[in-house]
One Martini backbone bead per residue (centre of mass of N, CA, C, O) as a GRO file, in nm:
protein
  264
    1MET     BB    1   8.192   9.790  10.329
    2GLU     BB    2   7.910   9.797  10.305
    3GLY     BB    3   7.794   9.542  10.081
    4TYR     BB    4   8.024   9.359   9.969
    5HIS     BB    5   7.905   9.080   9.985
    6ALA     BB    6   7.673   9.135   9.784
    7LEU     BB    7   7.856   9.230   9.556
    8TRP     BB    8   8.011   8.971   9.518
    9GLU     BB    9   7.767   8.789   9.451
   10GLN     BB   10   7.685   8.947   9.201
   11MET     BB   11   7.943   8.919   9.037
   12VAL     BB   12   7.965   8.609   9.036
   13ALA     BB   13   7.693   8.551   8.903
   14GLN     BB   14   7.754   8.701   8.638
   15TRP     BB   15   8.017   8.553   8.564
   16ARG     BB   16   7.900   8.259   8.556
   17ALA     BB   17   7.659   8.353   8.335
   18ALA     BB   18   7.821   8.438   8.109
   19GLU     BB   19   7.819   8.507   7.730
   20THR     BB   20   8.002   8.751   7.730
   21ASP     BB   21   8.235   8.992   7.715
   22ALA     BB   22   8.390   9.050   8.044
   23ALA     BB   23   8.431   9.256   8.344
   24TRP     BB   24   8.526   9.241   8.699
   25LEU     BB   25   8.555   9.430   9.004
   26THR     BB   26   8.674   9.326   9.319
   27TYR     BB   27   8.846   9.582   9.293
   28CYS     BB   28   9.025   9.848   9.174
   29ALA     BB   29   9.250   9.618   9.014
   30ASN     BB   30   9.053   9.351   9.000
   31TYR     BB   31   8.983   9.052   8.798
   32LEU     BB   32   8.711   8.925   8.621
   33PHE     BB   33   8.666   8.690   8.344
   34HIS     BB   34   8.485   8.674   8.021
   35THR     BB   35   8.646   8.510   7.740
   36ALA     BB   36   8.575   8.310   7.496
   37GLY     BB   37   8.461   8.113   7.740
   38VAL     BB   38   8.666   8.221   7.960
   39HIS     BB   39   8.758   8.180   8.297
   40TRP     BB   40   8.926   8.456   8.461
   41ALA     BB   41   9.213   8.606   8.643
   42LEU     BB   42   9.338   8.929   8.770
   43ASP     BB   43   9.438   8.979   9.062
   44PRO     BB   44   9.275   8.846   9.281
   45LEU     BB   45   9.052   9.027   9.519
   46SER     BB   46   8.963   9.123   9.849
   47LEU     BB   47   8.860   9.361  10.062
   48PHE     BB   48   8.903   9.203  10.322
   49SER     BB   49   9.200   9.138  10.274
   50ARG     BB   50   9.309   9.427  10.237
   51LEU     BB   51   9.186   9.508  10.545
   52SER     BB   52   9.207   9.269  10.747
   53LEU     BB   53   8.924   9.114  10.741
   54PRO     BB   54   8.679   8.928  10.821
   55ASN     BB   55   8.541   8.636  10.641
   56ASN     BB   56   8.281   8.418  10.453
   57LEU     BB   57   8.405   8.357  10.192
   58ASP     BB   58   8.377   8.116   9.912
   59PHE     BB   59   8.610   8.095   9.686
   60ALA     BB   60   8.606   7.806   9.569
   61ASN     BB   61   8.305   7.812   9.493
   62ASP     BB   62   8.270   8.085   9.346
   63LEU     BB   63   8.550   8.015   9.154
   64ALA     BB   64   8.522   7.732   9.004
   65PRO     BB   65   8.531   7.824   8.684
   66LEU     BB   66   8.816   7.855   8.678
   67GLU     BB   67   9.115   7.842   8.449
   68ALA     BB   68   9.271   8.117   8.546
   69VAL     BB   69   9.560   8.267   8.704
   70VAL     BB   70   9.679   8.607   8.697
   71LEU     BB   71   9.994   8.766   8.754
   72THR     BB   72  10.200   9.067   8.825
   73HIS     BB   73  10.240   9.146   9.147
   74ARG     BB   74  10.323   9.192   9.511
   75HIS     BB   75  10.128   9.384   9.596
   76ALA     BB   76   9.865   9.411   9.826
   77ASP     BB   77   9.653   9.510   9.585
   78HIS     BB   78   9.725   9.213   9.412
   79LEU     BB   79   9.810   9.009   9.651
   80ASP     BB   80   9.597   8.728   9.758
   81LEU     BB   81   9.673   8.465   9.951
   82GLU     BB   82   9.407   8.390  10.078
   83LEU     BB   83   9.250   8.342   9.820
   84LEU     BB   84   9.450   8.154   9.669
   85SER     BB   85   9.454   7.921   9.882
   86ASP     BB   86   9.149   7.837   9.803
   87LEU     BB   87   9.244   7.741   9.487
   88VAL     BB   88   9.449   7.486   9.480
   89ASP     BB   89   9.215   7.256   9.401
   90LEU     BB   90   9.185   7.370   9.137
   91PRO     BB   91   9.177   7.315   8.774
   92ILE     BB   92   9.427   7.532   8.717
   93SER     BB   93   9.602   7.798   8.587
   94TRP     BB   94   9.926   7.937   8.673
   95ILE     BB   95  10.030   8.276   8.623
   96VAL     BB   96  10.375   8.318   8.726
   97PRO     BB   97  10.609   8.510   8.791
   98GLU     BB   98  10.927   8.449   8.886
   99PHE     BB   99  10.934   8.692   9.108
  100MET     BB  100  10.673   8.524   9.262
  101LEU     BB  101  10.705   8.216   9.310
  102LYS     BB  102  10.798   8.176   9.604
  103GLU     BB  103  10.550   8.307   9.737
  104VAL     BB  104  10.324   8.129   9.602
  105GLN     BB  105  10.429   7.843   9.690
  106THR     BB  106  10.329   7.860   9.993
  107ILE     BB  107  10.021   7.762   9.915
  108PHE     BB  108  10.067   7.459   9.804
  109MET     BB  109  10.174   7.244  10.004
  110GLY     BB  110  10.296   7.008   9.791
  111LYS     BB  111  10.156   7.077   9.553
  112THR     BB  112  10.092   7.038   9.174
  113PRO     BB  113  10.032   7.271   8.995
  114LYS     BB  114   9.970   7.458   8.710
  115VAL     BB  115  10.264   7.626   8.607
  116VAL     BB  116  10.321   7.943   8.447
  117ILE     BB  117  10.599   8.114   8.311
  118PRO     BB  118  10.621   8.416   8.201
  119GLN     BB  119  10.727   8.543   7.877
  120PRO     BB  120  10.825   8.780   7.693
  121GLY     BB  121  10.645   8.726   7.386
  122VAL     BB  122  10.503   8.458   7.498
  123PRO     BB  123  10.244   8.281   7.433
  124ILE     BB  124   9.929   8.202   7.604
  125GLN     BB  125   9.705   7.927   7.588
  126ILE     BB  126   9.337   7.937   7.659
  127LYS     BB  127   9.200   7.823   7.434
  128ASN     BB  128   9.051   8.130   7.312
  129LEU     BB  129   9.293   8.243   7.479
  130VAL     BB  130   9.550   8.505   7.452
  131LEU     BB  131   9.859   8.554   7.627
  132THR     BB  132  10.092   8.834   7.624
  133PRO     BB  133  10.369   8.911   7.765
  134PHE     BB  134  10.504   9.206   7.942
  135GLU     BB  135  10.693   9.445   8.055
  136GLY     BB  136  10.682   9.641   8.311
  137LEU     BB  137  10.646   9.995   8.473
  138HIS     BB  138  10.726  10.001   8.823
  139PHE     BB  139  10.962  10.209   8.799
  140ARG     BB  140  11.079  10.498   9.008
  141ASP     BB  141  11.343  10.635   9.138
  142GLY     BB  142  11.417  10.330   9.253
  143ASN     BB  143  11.113  10.250   9.273
  144GLY     BB  144  10.978   9.920   9.314
  145VAL     BB  145  10.856   9.644   9.113
  146PRO     BB  146  10.814   9.381   8.953
  147GLU     BB  147  10.637   9.338   8.628
  148MET     BB  148  10.346   9.212   8.449
  149GLY     BB  149  10.213   9.226   8.141
  150TYR     BB  150   9.908   9.206   7.919
  151LEU     BB  151   9.791   9.052   7.622
  152ALA     BB  152   9.455   9.018   7.513
  153GLU     BB  153   9.310   8.755   7.305
  154PHE     BB  154   8.965   8.777   7.182
  155SER     BB  155   8.716   8.768   6.964
  156GLY     BB  156   8.903   8.968   6.781
  157LYS     BB  157   9.046   9.098   7.033
  158ARG     BB  158   9.255   9.375   7.191
  159TRP     BB  159   9.389   9.379   7.524
  160ALA     BB  160   9.547   9.590   7.764
  161PHE     BB  161   9.766   9.516   8.071
  162PRO     BB  162  10.003   9.714   8.225
  163GLY     BB  163   9.927   9.817   8.500
  164ASP     BB  164  10.141   9.955   8.735
  165THR     BB  165  10.239  10.258   8.621
  166ARG     BB  166  10.547  10.483   8.640
  167LEU     BB  167  10.620  10.482   8.343
  168PHE     BB  168  10.573  10.697   8.020
  169PRO     BB  169  10.641  10.585   7.738
  170PRO     BB  170  10.471  10.648   7.452
  171GLU     BB  171  10.585  10.383   7.282
  172SER     BB  172  10.525  10.124   7.444
  173LEU     BB  173  10.222  10.034   7.346
  174THR     BB  174  10.268  10.041   7.034
  175LYS     BB  175  10.413   9.755   7.018
  176LEU     BB  176  10.127   9.593   7.027
  177GLY     BB  177   9.949   9.744   6.845
  178SER     BB  178   9.641   9.704   6.783
  179LEU     BB  179   9.367   9.839   6.992
  180ASP     BB  180   9.066   9.812   7.165
  181GLY     BB  181   9.209   9.819   7.463
  182ILE     BB  182   9.262   9.977   7.794
  183PHE     BB  183   9.382   9.918   8.118
  184ALA     BB  184   9.410  10.198   8.335
  185HIS     BB  185   9.618  10.285   8.602
  186LEU     BB  186   9.583  10.531   8.819
  187TRP     BB  187   9.879  10.754   8.807
  188LEU     BB  188  10.033  11.095   8.904
  189GLY     BB  189  10.210  11.050   9.158
  190LYS     BB  190  10.380  11.053   9.438
  191LYS     BB  191  10.200  11.212   9.665
  192CYS     BB  192   9.978  11.385   9.441
  193ALA     BB  193   9.656  11.389   9.494
  194LEU     BB  194   9.641  11.706   9.615
  195TYR     BB  195   9.691  11.826   9.361
  196GLU     BB  196   9.562  12.021   9.128
  197THR     BB  197   9.813  11.926   8.933
  198PRO     BB  198   9.945  11.658   8.857
  199PRO     BB  199  10.264  11.597   8.724
  200LEU     BB  200  10.166  11.318   8.542
  201LEU     BB  201   9.925  11.374   8.358
  202GLU     BB  202  10.048  11.402   8.075
  203ASP     BB  203  10.205  11.137   8.062
  204PHE     BB  204   9.967  10.945   8.105
  205CYS     BB  205   9.790  11.038   7.864
  206ARG     BB  206   9.996  10.979   7.640
  207PHE     BB  207  10.040  10.679   7.699
  208ILE     BB  208   9.721  10.589   7.651
  209THR     BB  209   9.686  10.741   7.353
  210GLU     BB  210   9.911  10.663   7.149
  211PRO     BB  211   9.775  10.379   7.047
  212ALA     BB  212   9.475  10.428   6.973
  213PRO     BB  213   9.235  10.323   7.113
  214ARG     BB  214   8.900  10.275   7.136
  215ARG     BB  215   8.952  10.212   7.451
  216LEU     BB  216   8.923  10.335   7.797
  217VAL     BB  217   8.993  10.193   8.121
  218VAL     BB  218   8.971  10.345   8.435
  219THR     BB  219   9.154  10.260   8.725
  220HIS     BB  220   9.259  10.265   9.056
  221MET     BB  221   9.020  10.355   9.250
  222HIS     BB  222   8.937  10.371   9.569
  223GLU     BB  223   9.182  10.293   9.768
  224LEU     BB  224   9.131  10.240  10.104
  225ALA     BB  225   9.448  10.203  10.210
  226ARG     BB  226   9.499  10.502  10.150
  227LYS     BB  227   9.625  10.800  10.153
  228PRO     BB  228   9.534  11.107  10.043
  229ASP     BB  229   9.810  11.150   9.865
  230ASP     BB  230   9.725  10.836   9.729
  231PHE     BB  231   9.420  10.911   9.640
  232TRP     BB  232   9.231  10.798   9.378
  233ASP     BB  233   8.970  10.955   9.182
  234THR     BB  234   8.717  11.103   8.997
  235SER     BB  235   8.866  11.374   8.981
  236HIS     BB  236   9.107  11.255   8.826
  237PHE     BB  237   8.952  11.140   8.593
  238SER     BB  238   8.853  11.411   8.484
  239GLN     BB  239   9.135  11.504   8.397
  240VAL     BB  240   9.197  11.269   8.211
  241ASN     BB  241   8.952  11.293   8.025
  242ALA     BB  242   9.009  11.577   7.920
  243ARG     BB  243   9.296  11.532   7.802
  244CYS     BB  244   9.236  11.287   7.622
  245GLY     BB  245   9.024  11.439   7.451
  246GLU     BB  246   9.238  11.629   7.329
  247LEU     BB  247   9.435  11.413   7.207
  248ASN     BB  248   9.171  11.192   7.157
  249PRO     BB  249   8.833  11.209   7.074
  250GLU     BB  250   8.784  10.896   6.971
  251ILE     BB  251   8.810  10.799   7.255
  252LEU     BB  252   8.668  10.584   7.482
  253ILE     BB  253   8.606  10.695   7.821
  254THR     BB  254   8.612  10.499   8.127
  255PRO     BB  255   8.516  10.422   8.442
  256ALA     BB  256   8.632  10.195   8.718
  257TRP     BB  257   8.512  10.005   9.001
  258THR     BB  258   8.414   9.852   9.254
  259GLY     BB  259   8.160   9.625   9.116
  260MET     BB  260   8.208   9.656   8.826
  261SER     BB  261   8.120   9.632   8.485
  262VAL     BB  262   8.276   9.533   8.160
  263GLU     BB  263   8.250   9.561   7.838
  264LEU     BB  264   8.446   9.401   7.553
   0.00000   0.00000   0.00000
């Protein structure tokens, strides 16, 4: 917790001044982007909001350059209505899946922002950024919520954001075509984080290496609101890194967590 305010200010300052393509993690799997000259966010969230702690961050001022907010699903570590409510007066596009629309509309309070409802396979263009939605894989054994993933194309590059994935059909991401990178949210089985070898390690690694991207950025680690048996950390990344290296040694694999920036 200590230092998050300063970390937020550092991230925002870098993001606002960015001239190259990059991402910043405001929490474990919540992103600010600057790509092809476009400032946008995917599931923007503050650590203070996640832990229900008071804060004096000025989201509207800090995030004023935003041109789009993109949402994936309604889980508490991805949907920060407190932060979003501070952005409703900004002239931005809201990309909100239909299954989240009713919940998100509660923050608009009679205002009429520009809302785009993403449809799988239908590209959304924001200046020189193109986002193509695809159906997420957030259900397993009858548990989960609807989710939308996104393929982002910018500056001649193609990055996939499949989101919080719970099923791992190896062919799923190959349908997106050639990829420069994937942001992979680490999850190796429900309540399995204390296992010596989590049961879905192999499935997860095959899922993210099958498309043969040039890079893998593994996130969704050190999520502070979770219990130990659901807490994924760098020790789990080490297992993923080792197995992915065996499956495809040509892929560059790096971890990223809250406060880090990633060149794209």
